[in-house]
């Protein structure tokens, strides 16, 4: 279930480009500004319907052009499924799956689990909980059929609740009481799925990745549901009602969930070196991909932007050993093709090099 074909039009500095990736490791190399990150960005866009670099579609469309077009072919067994997305200057999106127009990015996303690691990704440990929730929920989206529907339904109720807390109509207390039954029901369903996922995640992470990560000694992963484990969500909502009404939003619930890592009781972000944090991040992403691959019939894609940056030779080798734990299709960008041999060797996968120059593929 790999991406067997990719073609781009008017995407950043890429005027027109066609790529036939292998179901193994694809190395995209070239000078600064040649278009490496843009290529990875396009693959990410094809799955997520958005960029990891910017929310502004206009900065992605090649200058002075009307629209960008990304077209791919996903190989599933003997089938080759064409998928495509385009976006115009005015913001109009066109999605196509197997020749049919679709309006749902989620249909595209279902076909292709794509994760990215950039040199900045380790900020996952420093930033707010939103990115960490997004990380977990990406896994849940792929392995649990009901998750997406539950999450959408919950968000509708949350929006209602917050609107009532903000505008405070005459009988808003009674209305909120009424909505809270559904709020709690959906929240508990979501939490149940998340708890089960975290438990399988931890098992995979600590059992399989440990050997590669000498740093996991004393490492602990803690999940926070978004309300105290020791109390029911219904009680938490009631206790926080006044505060929520004052602030105009709901402070407890699965929309506040988070996870964290600690070493001997200290938060990992204040203990690990940057290189160690990066390695931990690789382990998280690989764990997620290998879970998706073992629990569904999907093959994931892992995009790694600018791999050698700040990683020592030892760490690169460990990254390679970690990557050997998933059967994802891998795309790695790098300025020099040689600098990643330490990463690629332990993986023992089919390898293909692509040299990018000024937005074009150089064929030798
Ligand atoms: N909308 C756009 N239209 C045309 N060119 C663009 C657009 N957006 C960015 N560029 C240019 O595209 C080029 C490729 O950028 P990209 O970030 O993909 O390079 P890169 O190969 O990843 O470089 P680096 O090694 O520095 O990370 C850059 O020169 C950039 O200025
Ligand atoms: Mg780049």
Short mmCIF file of C-alpha atoms and ligand atoms in Angstrom, two decimals:
data_model
loop_
_atom_site.label_atom_id
_atom_site.label_comp_id
_atom_site.label_asym_id
_atom_site.label_seq_id
_atom_site.Cartn_x
_atom_site.Cartn_y
_atom_site.Cartn_z
CA UNK A 1 0.00 0.00 0.00
CA UNK A 2 2.64 2.44 -0.99
CA UNK A 3 2.72 5.62 -2.97
CA UNK A 4 3.90 4.39 -6.34
CA UNK A 5 3.55 7.59 -8.31
CA UNK A 6 3.56 11.29 -7.53
CA UNK A 7 3.19 14.20 -9.89
CA UNK A 8 3.13 17.88 -8.98
CA UNK A 9 2.23 21.03 -10.84
CA UNK A 10 2.93 24.60 -9.71
CA UNK A 11 3.72 23.54 -6.16
CA UNK A 12 6.16 26.09 -4.65
CA UNK A 13 9.26 26.15 -6.89
CA UNK A 14 8.21 22.93 -8.63
CA UNK A 15 6.71 23.74 -12.00
CA UNK A 16 6.11 20.16 -13.04
CA UNK A 17 7.64 17.01 -11.62
CA UNK A 18 6.96 13.29 -11.69
CA UNK A 19 8.37 10.81 -9.21
CA UNK A 20 8.13 7.01 -9.08
CA UNK A 21 9.02 6.18 -5.46
CA UNK A 22 10.00 2.70 -4.27
CA UNK A 23 8.27 0.88 -1.45
CA UNK A 24 11.32 1.26 0.74
CA UNK A 25 13.50 4.25 1.38
CA UNK A 26 13.37 7.21 -0.98
CA UNK A 27 16.14 9.73 -0.56
CA UNK A 28 15.52 13.23 -1.86
CA UNK A 29 18.75 15.17 -1.98
CA UNK A 30 19.84 18.53 -3.34
CA UNK A 31 21.09 21.99 -2.42
CA UNK A 32 19.39 24.44 -0.08
CA UNK A 33 16.29 25.83 -1.76
CA UNK A 34 16.15 23.09 -4.41
CA UNK A 35 12.67 21.88 -3.43
CA UNK A 36 13.24 18.92 -1.08
CA UNK A 37 10.92 20.06 1.72
CA UNK A 38 8.38 21.11 -0.90
CA UNK A 39 8.29 17.57 -2.24
CA UNK A 40 7.64 16.15 1.23
CA UNK A 41 5.09 18.91 1.82
CA UNK A 42 3.20 17.78 -1.27
CA UNK A 43 3.02 14.16 -0.06
CA UNK A 44 1.82 15.39 3.34
CA UNK A 45 -0.76 17.60 1.62
CA UNK A 46 -2.11 14.65 -0.32
CA UNK A 47 -3.00 12.92 2.93
CA UNK A 48 -3.88 15.79 5.26
CA UNK A 49 -5.36 18.32 2.85
CA UNK A 50 -3.08 20.91 4.40
CA UNK A 51 0.56 21.77 4.81
CA UNK A 52 2.73 21.24 7.87
CA UNK A 53 4.53 24.48 7.07
CA UNK A 54 1.81 27.06 6.63
CA UNK A 55 -1.97 27.44 6.83
CA UNK A 56 -1.79 29.83 3.82
CA UNK A 57 -2.45 27.98 0.59
CA UNK A 58 -1.40 31.05 -1.40
CA UNK A 59 2.19 30.72 -0.28
CA UNK A 60 2.24 27.17 -1.64
CA UNK A 61 0.91 27.89 -5.13
CA UNK A 62 3.89 28.71 -7.37
CA UNK A 63 4.21 32.47 -7.78
CA UNK A 64 1.98 33.95 -10.50
CA UNK A 65 0.09 30.68 -11.00
CA UNK A 66 -3.61 29.98 -10.59
CA UNK A 67 -3.47 26.67 -8.73
CA UNK A 68 -1.33 23.79 -7.63
CA UNK A 69 -2.14 20.17 -8.44
CA UNK A 70 -0.90 17.06 -6.64
CA UNK A 71 -1.61 13.68 -8.10
CA UNK A 72 -0.63 10.33 -6.68
CA UNK A 73 -1.20 6.62 -7.08
CA UNK A 74 -1.59 4.45 -4.06
CA UNK A 75 -0.81 0.81 -4.58
CA UNK A 76 -3.00 -1.57 -2.64
CA UNK A 77 -2.19 -5.19 -3.46
CA UNK A 78 -2.64 -5.33 -7.23
CA UNK A 79 -4.78 -2.22 -7.37
CA UNK A 80 -3.46 1.21 -8.11
CA UNK A 81 -5.76 3.91 -6.77
CA UNK A 82 -5.40 7.38 -8.27
CA UNK A 83 -5.84 10.23 -5.82
CA UNK A 84 -5.52 13.95 -6.34
CA UNK A 85 -5.91 17.33 -4.75
CA UNK A 86 -5.70 20.82 -6.19
CA UNK A 87 -6.15 24.25 -4.69
CA UNK A 88 -6.75 27.55 -6.43
CA UNK A 89 -5.75 31.10 -5.46
CA UNK A 90 -9.35 31.73 -4.36
CA UNK A 91 -9.13 28.78 -1.98
CA UNK A 92 -11.23 26.29 -3.94
CA UNK A 93 -10.19 22.71 -3.22
CA UNK A 94 -10.77 19.80 -5.57
CA UNK A 95 -10.36 16.27 -4.33
CA UNK A 96 -10.45 13.18 -6.49
CA UNK A 97 -10.32 9.57 -5.43
CA UNK A 98 -10.41 6.93 -8.16
CA UNK A 99 -11.68 9.47 -10.65
CA UNK A 100 -14.59 10.50 -8.46
CA UNK A 101 -14.87 13.95 -6.90
CA UNK A 102 -14.93 13.89 -3.13
CA UNK A 103 -15.60 16.62 -0.60
CA UNK A 104 -14.08 14.93 2.37
CA UNK A 105 -10.40 15.23 3.21
CA UNK A 106 -10.98 12.43 5.71
CA UNK A 107 -11.60 10.00 2.80
CA UNK A 108 -8.21 10.89 1.41
CA UNK A 109 -6.60 10.74 4.84
CA UNK A 110 -8.04 7.25 5.45
CA UNK A 111 -6.20 5.94 2.42
CA UNK A 112 -2.80 7.23 3.43
CA UNK A 113 -1.48 7.53 6.99
CA UNK A 114 1.30 10.09 6.66
CA UNK A 115 3.53 11.36 9.46
CA UNK A 116 6.35 13.85 9.21
CA UNK A 117 9.49 14.46 11.24
CA UNK A 118 11.29 17.77 10.77
CA UNK A 119 14.28 19.21 12.66
CA UNK A 120 11.75 21.19 14.71
CA UNK A 121 9.46 18.26 15.56
CA UNK A 122 11.03 17.73 18.96
CA UNK A 123 9.22 20.91 20.03
CA UNK A 124 6.32 18.47 20.49
CA UNK A 125 7.68 18.08 24.02
CA UNK A 126 7.87 21.81 24.70
CA UNK A 127 4.72 23.19 23.10
CA UNK A 128 1.14 23.10 24.37
CA UNK A 129 -0.94 19.90 24.46
CA UNK A 130 -2.65 20.51 21.10
CA UNK A 131 0.13 19.02 18.98
CA UNK A 132 0.48 16.00 21.28
CA UNK A 133 -3.27 15.38 21.10
CA UNK A 134 -3.09 15.64 17.33
CA UNK A 135 -0.32 13.07 17.32
CA UNK A 136 -2.32 10.56 19.38
CA UNK A 137 -5.53 11.17 17.51
CA UNK A 138 -3.87 10.53 14.16
CA UNK A 139 -3.20 6.99 15.34
CA UNK A 140 -6.71 6.60 16.69
CA UNK A 141 -8.18 7.94 13.45
CA UNK A 142 -6.49 5.11 11.57
CA UNK A 143 -6.97 2.19 13.95
CA UNK A 144 -10.42 2.89 15.43
CA UNK A 145 -13.28 3.23 12.97
CA UNK A 146 -15.60 5.03 15.39
CA UNK A 147 -13.06 7.53 16.60
CA UNK A 148 -13.51 10.14 13.88
CA UNK A 149 -17.30 10.13 14.17
CA UNK A 150 -17.16 10.32 17.98
CA UNK A 151 -14.67 13.15 17.83
CA UNK A 152 -16.76 15.12 15.35
CA UNK A 153 -19.92 14.60 17.41
CA UNK A 154 -18.15 15.58 20.60
CA UNK A 155 -16.83 18.77 19.04
CA UNK A 156 -20.34 19.79 17.99
CA UNK A 157 -21.55 19.43 21.58
CA UNK A 158 -18.48 21.21 22.92
CA UNK A 159 -19.10 24.11 20.55
CA UNK A 160 -22.73 24.35 21.72
CA UNK A 161 -21.65 24.26 25.35
CA UNK A 162 -19.01 26.94 24.86
CA UNK A 163 -21.44 29.16 22.94
CA UNK A 164 -23.92 28.91 25.84
CA UNK A 165 -21.16 29.68 28.36
CA UNK A 166 -20.13 32.69 26.35
CA UNK A 167 -23.50 34.22 25.46
CA UNK A 168 -25.32 33.16 28.65
CA UNK A 169 -28.94 33.18 27.42
CA UNK A 170 -31.69 33.24 30.08
CA UNK A 171 -31.89 29.54 30.88
CA UNK A 172 -28.34 28.63 29.90
CA UNK A 173 -27.75 26.62 33.07
CA UNK A 174 -30.61 24.22 32.23
CA UNK A 175 -29.57 24.00 28.62
CA UNK A 176 -26.01 23.13 29.58
CA UNK A 177 -27.29 20.51 32.02
CA UNK A 178 -29.23 19.01 29.14
CA UNK A 179 -26.20 18.97 26.78
CA UNK A 180 -23.88 17.63 29.44
CA UNK A 181 -25.41 14.14 29.30
CA UNK A 182 -24.31 13.82 25.68
CA UNK A 183 -21.05 15.62 26.41
CA UNK A 184 -20.15 13.11 29.10
CA UNK A 185 -21.28 10.10 27.07
CA UNK A 186 -19.18 11.02 24.04
CA UNK A 187 -16.23 12.10 26.21
CA UNK A 188 -16.16 8.78 27.99
CA UNK A 189 -16.30 6.86 24.70
CA UNK A 190 -13.41 8.91 23.36
CA UNK A 191 -11.44 8.47 26.55
CA UNK A 192 -12.00 4.73 26.52
CA UNK A 193 -10.56 4.46 23.02
CA UNK A 194 -7.66 6.73 23.91
CA UNK A 195 -6.83 4.77 27.06
CA UNK A 196 -6.84 1.49 25.19
CA UNK A 197 -4.71 2.96 22.41
CA UNK A 198 -2.21 4.44 24.87
CA UNK A 199 -1.93 1.09 26.59
CA UNK A 200 -1.14 -0.71 23.30
CA UNK A 201 1.13 2.17 22.31
CA UNK A 202 3.10 1.92 25.54
CA UNK A 203 3.47 -1.80 25.19
CA UNK A 204 4.83 -1.49 21.66
CA UNK A 205 7.02 1.45 22.65
CA UNK A 206 8.57 -0.04 25.76
CA UNK A 207 8.84 -3.63 24.51
CA UNK A 208 10.12 -3.04 21.01
CA UNK A 209 11.87 0.30 20.91
CA UNK A 210 13.74 -0.11 24.18
CA UNK A 211 16.63 -2.05 22.78
CA UNK A 212 17.45 0.86 20.46
CA UNK A 213 16.90 3.48 23.12
CA UNK A 214 19.31 3.20 25.99
CA UNK A 215 17.66 6.40 27.13
CA UNK A 216 14.39 4.69 27.99
CA UNK A 217 15.73 3.54 31.31
CA UNK A 218 13.47 5.12 33.95
CA UNK A 219 11.41 6.72 31.20
CA UNK A 220 7.71 6.98 31.99
CA UNK A 221 4.78 7.95 29.82
CA UNK A 222 1.75 9.47 31.51
CA UNK A 223 -1.61 10.13 29.93
CA UNK A 224 -3.94 12.83 31.16
CA UNK A 225 -7.58 12.41 30.07
CA UNK A 226 -8.43 16.11 30.40
CA UNK A 227 -9.97 15.72 33.82
CA UNK A 228 -8.86 14.07 37.06
CA UNK A 229 -8.73 10.30 37.02
CA UNK A 230 -10.13 10.23 40.55
CA UNK A 231 -13.36 12.04 39.70
CA UNK A 232 -16.12 11.55 37.17
CA UNK A 233 -16.31 14.00 34.27
CA UNK A 234 -19.88 14.87 35.28
CA UNK A 235 -18.61 15.98 38.71
CA UNK A 236 -15.69 17.87 37.18
CA UNK A 237 -18.07 19.76 34.89
CA UNK A 238 -20.31 20.66 37.78
CA UNK A 239 -17.46 21.78 40.01
CA UNK A 240 -15.99 23.94 37.28
CA UNK A 241 -19.27 25.39 36.10
CA UNK A 242 -18.78 28.84 37.62
CA UNK A 243 -15.24 29.16 36.40
CA UNK A 244 -16.24 27.97 32.91
CA UNK A 245 -19.10 30.48 32.82
CA UNK A 246 -16.70 33.26 33.81
CA UNK A 247 -14.17 32.27 31.18
CA UNK A 248 -16.71 31.40 28.50
CA UNK A 249 -15.32 27.95 27.69
CA UNK A 250 -15.24 24.39 29.00
CA UNK A 251 -12.07 23.66 30.98
CA UNK A 252 -12.48 19.91 31.50
CA UNK A 253 -12.94 17.14 28.97
CA UNK A 254 -11.17 15.09 26.30
CA UNK A 255 -10.43 18.26 24.32
CA UNK A 256 -7.86 18.96 27.07
CA UNK A 257 -6.19 15.55 27.02
CA UNK A 258 -2.41 15.36 26.99
CA UNK A 259 0.50 13.02 27.51
CA UNK A 260 3.97 13.56 28.89
CA UNK A 261 7.26 11.78 29.45
CA UNK A 262 9.38 11.88 32.55
CA UNK A 263 12.73 10.45 33.66
CA UNK A 264 13.11 9.62 37.31
CA UNK A 265 10.29 12.02 38.07
CA UNK A 266 11.65 14.92 35.99
CA UNK A 267 10.01 16.10 32.80
CA UNK A 268 11.83 14.84 29.77
CA UNK A 269 12.05 18.28 28.15
CA UNK A 270 14.09 19.52 31.10
CA UNK A 271 16.30 16.44 31.26
CA UNK A 272 17.11 15.08 27.82
CA UNK A 273 19.55 16.67 25.41
CA UNK A 274 18.25 17.85 22.08
CA UNK A 275 19.66 14.81 20.31
CA UNK A 276 18.01 12.51 22.87
CA UNK A 277 14.69 14.31 22.46
CA UNK A 278 14.94 13.85 18.72
CA UNK A 279 15.59 10.15 19.13
CA UNK A 280 12.60 9.89 21.45
CA UNK A 281 10.50 11.63 18.86
CA UNK A 282 11.58 9.16 16.18
CA UNK A 283 10.65 6.33 18.54
CA UNK A 284 7.17 7.81 19.03
CA UNK A 285 6.51 8.22 15.32
CA UNK A 286 7.86 4.76 14.48
CA UNK A 287 5.76 3.22 17.26
CA UNK A 288 2.68 4.91 15.86
CA UNK A 289 3.37 3.74 12.31
CA UNK A 290 4.08 0.19 13.37
CA UNK A 291 0.84 0.13 15.41
CA UNK A 292 -1.16 1.39 12.43
CA UNK A 293 0.52 -1.24 10.27
CA UNK A 294 -0.10 -4.10 12.69
CA UNK A 295 -3.72 -3.16 13.47
CA UNK A 296 -4.96 -2.24 9.98
CA UNK A 297 -4.18 -3.33 6.45
CA UNK A 298 -2.67 0.08 5.76
CA UNK A 299 0.94 0.87 5.12
CA UNK A 300 2.01 4.23 6.49
CA UNK A 301 4.32 6.78 5.02
CA UNK A 302 7.02 8.45 7.06
CA UNK A 303 8.48 11.72 5.81
CA UNK A 304 11.76 12.82 7.33
CA UNK A 305 12.89 16.30 6.45
CA UNK A 306 16.53 17.25 6.67
CA UNK A 307 17.56 14.09 8.48
CA UNK A 308 21.21 14.55 9.38
CA UNK A 309 20.64 17.92 10.98
CA UNK A 310 22.18 17.88 14.45
CA UNK A 311 22.32 14.10 14.72
CA UNK A 312 25.64 12.43 15.56
CA UNK A 313 26.72 9.23 13.79
CA UNK A 314 25.67 7.09 16.76
CA UNK A 315 22.25 8.64 16.90
CA UNK A 316 21.83 8.23 13.16
CA UNK A 317 22.51 4.54 13.49
CA UNK A 318 19.96 4.27 16.28
CA UNK A 319 17.44 6.10 14.13
CA UNK A 320 18.08 3.53 11.40
CA UNK A 321 17.53 0.68 13.87
CA UNK A 322 14.30 2.30 15.07
CA UNK A 323 13.08 2.73 11.52
CA UNK A 324 13.69 -0.96 10.92
CA UNK A 325 10.79 -1.60 13.32
CA UNK A 326 8.17 -0.32 10.87
CA UNK A 327 7.43 -1.33 7.33
CA UNK A 328 6.44 2.19 6.32
CA UNK A 329 7.35 3.68 3.01
CA UNK A 330 10.00 6.24 3.88
CA UNK A 331 10.99 9.54 2.28
CA UNK A 332 14.11 11.24 3.60
CA UNK A 333 15.36 14.62 2.51
CA UNK A 334 18.97 15.56 2.91
CA UNK A 335 21.43 18.03 1.45
CA UNK A 336 24.07 15.38 0.89
CA UNK A 337 23.04 11.88 -0.08
CA UNK A 338 26.08 10.31 1.63
CA UNK A 339 25.39 11.76 5.07
CA UNK A 340 22.54 9.38 5.73
CA UNK A 341 24.18 6.06 5.02
CA UNK A 342 24.40 5.37 8.79
CA UNK A 343 20.60 5.68 8.95
CA UNK A 344 19.80 3.73 5.85
CA UNK A 345 22.04 0.69 6.33
CA UNK A 346 20.35 -0.87 9.42
CA UNK A 347 16.97 -0.70 7.69
CA UNK A 348 17.82 -3.13 4.90
CA UNK A 349 15.18 -1.80 2.55
CA UNK A 350 15.01 -1.09 -1.14
CA UNK A 351 16.66 2.25 -1.78
CA UNK A 352 16.14 4.94 -4.40
CA UNK A 353 17.89 8.29 -4.75
CA UNK A 354 16.27 11.37 -6.25
CA UNK A 355 18.37 14.41 -6.98
CA UNK A 356 16.40 17.68 -6.95
CA UNK A 357 17.73 20.89 -8.49
CA UNK A 358 15.77 24.14 -8.91
CA UNK A 359 12.49 22.29 -8.50
CA UNK A 360 13.39 19.65 -11.10
CA UNK A 361 14.39 16.04 -10.86
CA UNK A 362 17.85 15.39 -12.28
CA UNK A 363 17.98 12.06 -14.04
CA UNK A 364 21.36 10.52 -14.52
N1 LIG B 1 5.00 29.80 -3.76
C1 LIG B 1 6.24 29.67 -4.23
N2 LIG B 1 6.49 29.84 -5.56
C2 LIG B 1 7.75 29.70 -6.04
N3 LIG B 1 8.82 29.37 -5.30
C3 LIG B 1 8.62 29.19 -3.98
C4 LIG B 1 7.33 29.33 -3.39
N4 LIG B 1 7.44 29.08 -2.07
C5 LIG B 1 8.75 28.80 -1.86
N5 LIG B 1 9.45 28.88 -2.98
C6 LIG B 1 10.90 28.59 -3.19
O1 LIG B 1 11.00 27.18 -3.35
C7 LIG B 1 12.31 26.77 -3.11
C8 LIG B 1 12.32 25.41 -2.47
O2 LIG B 1 12.06 25.47 -1.10
P1 LIG B 1 12.26 24.22 -0.15
O3 LIG B 1 11.94 24.68 1.19
O4 LIG B 1 11.50 23.07 -0.71
O5 LIG B 1 13.82 23.94 -0.31
P2 LIG B 1 14.72 22.81 0.34
O6 LIG B 1 15.30 22.03 -0.78
O7 LIG B 1 13.97 22.08 1.36
O8 LIG B 1 15.87 23.68 1.01
P3 LIG B 1 16.65 23.55 2.41
O9 LIG B 1 17.76 22.56 2.18
O10 LIG B 1 17.20 24.91 2.63
O11 LIG B 1 15.68 23.12 3.45
C9 LIG B 1 12.96 27.89 -2.31
O12 LIG B 1 13.90 28.53 -3.13
C10 LIG B 1 11.81 28.85 -2.03
O13 LIG B 1 12.23 30.19 -1.99
MG1 LIG B 2 14.12 22.00 3.41
#
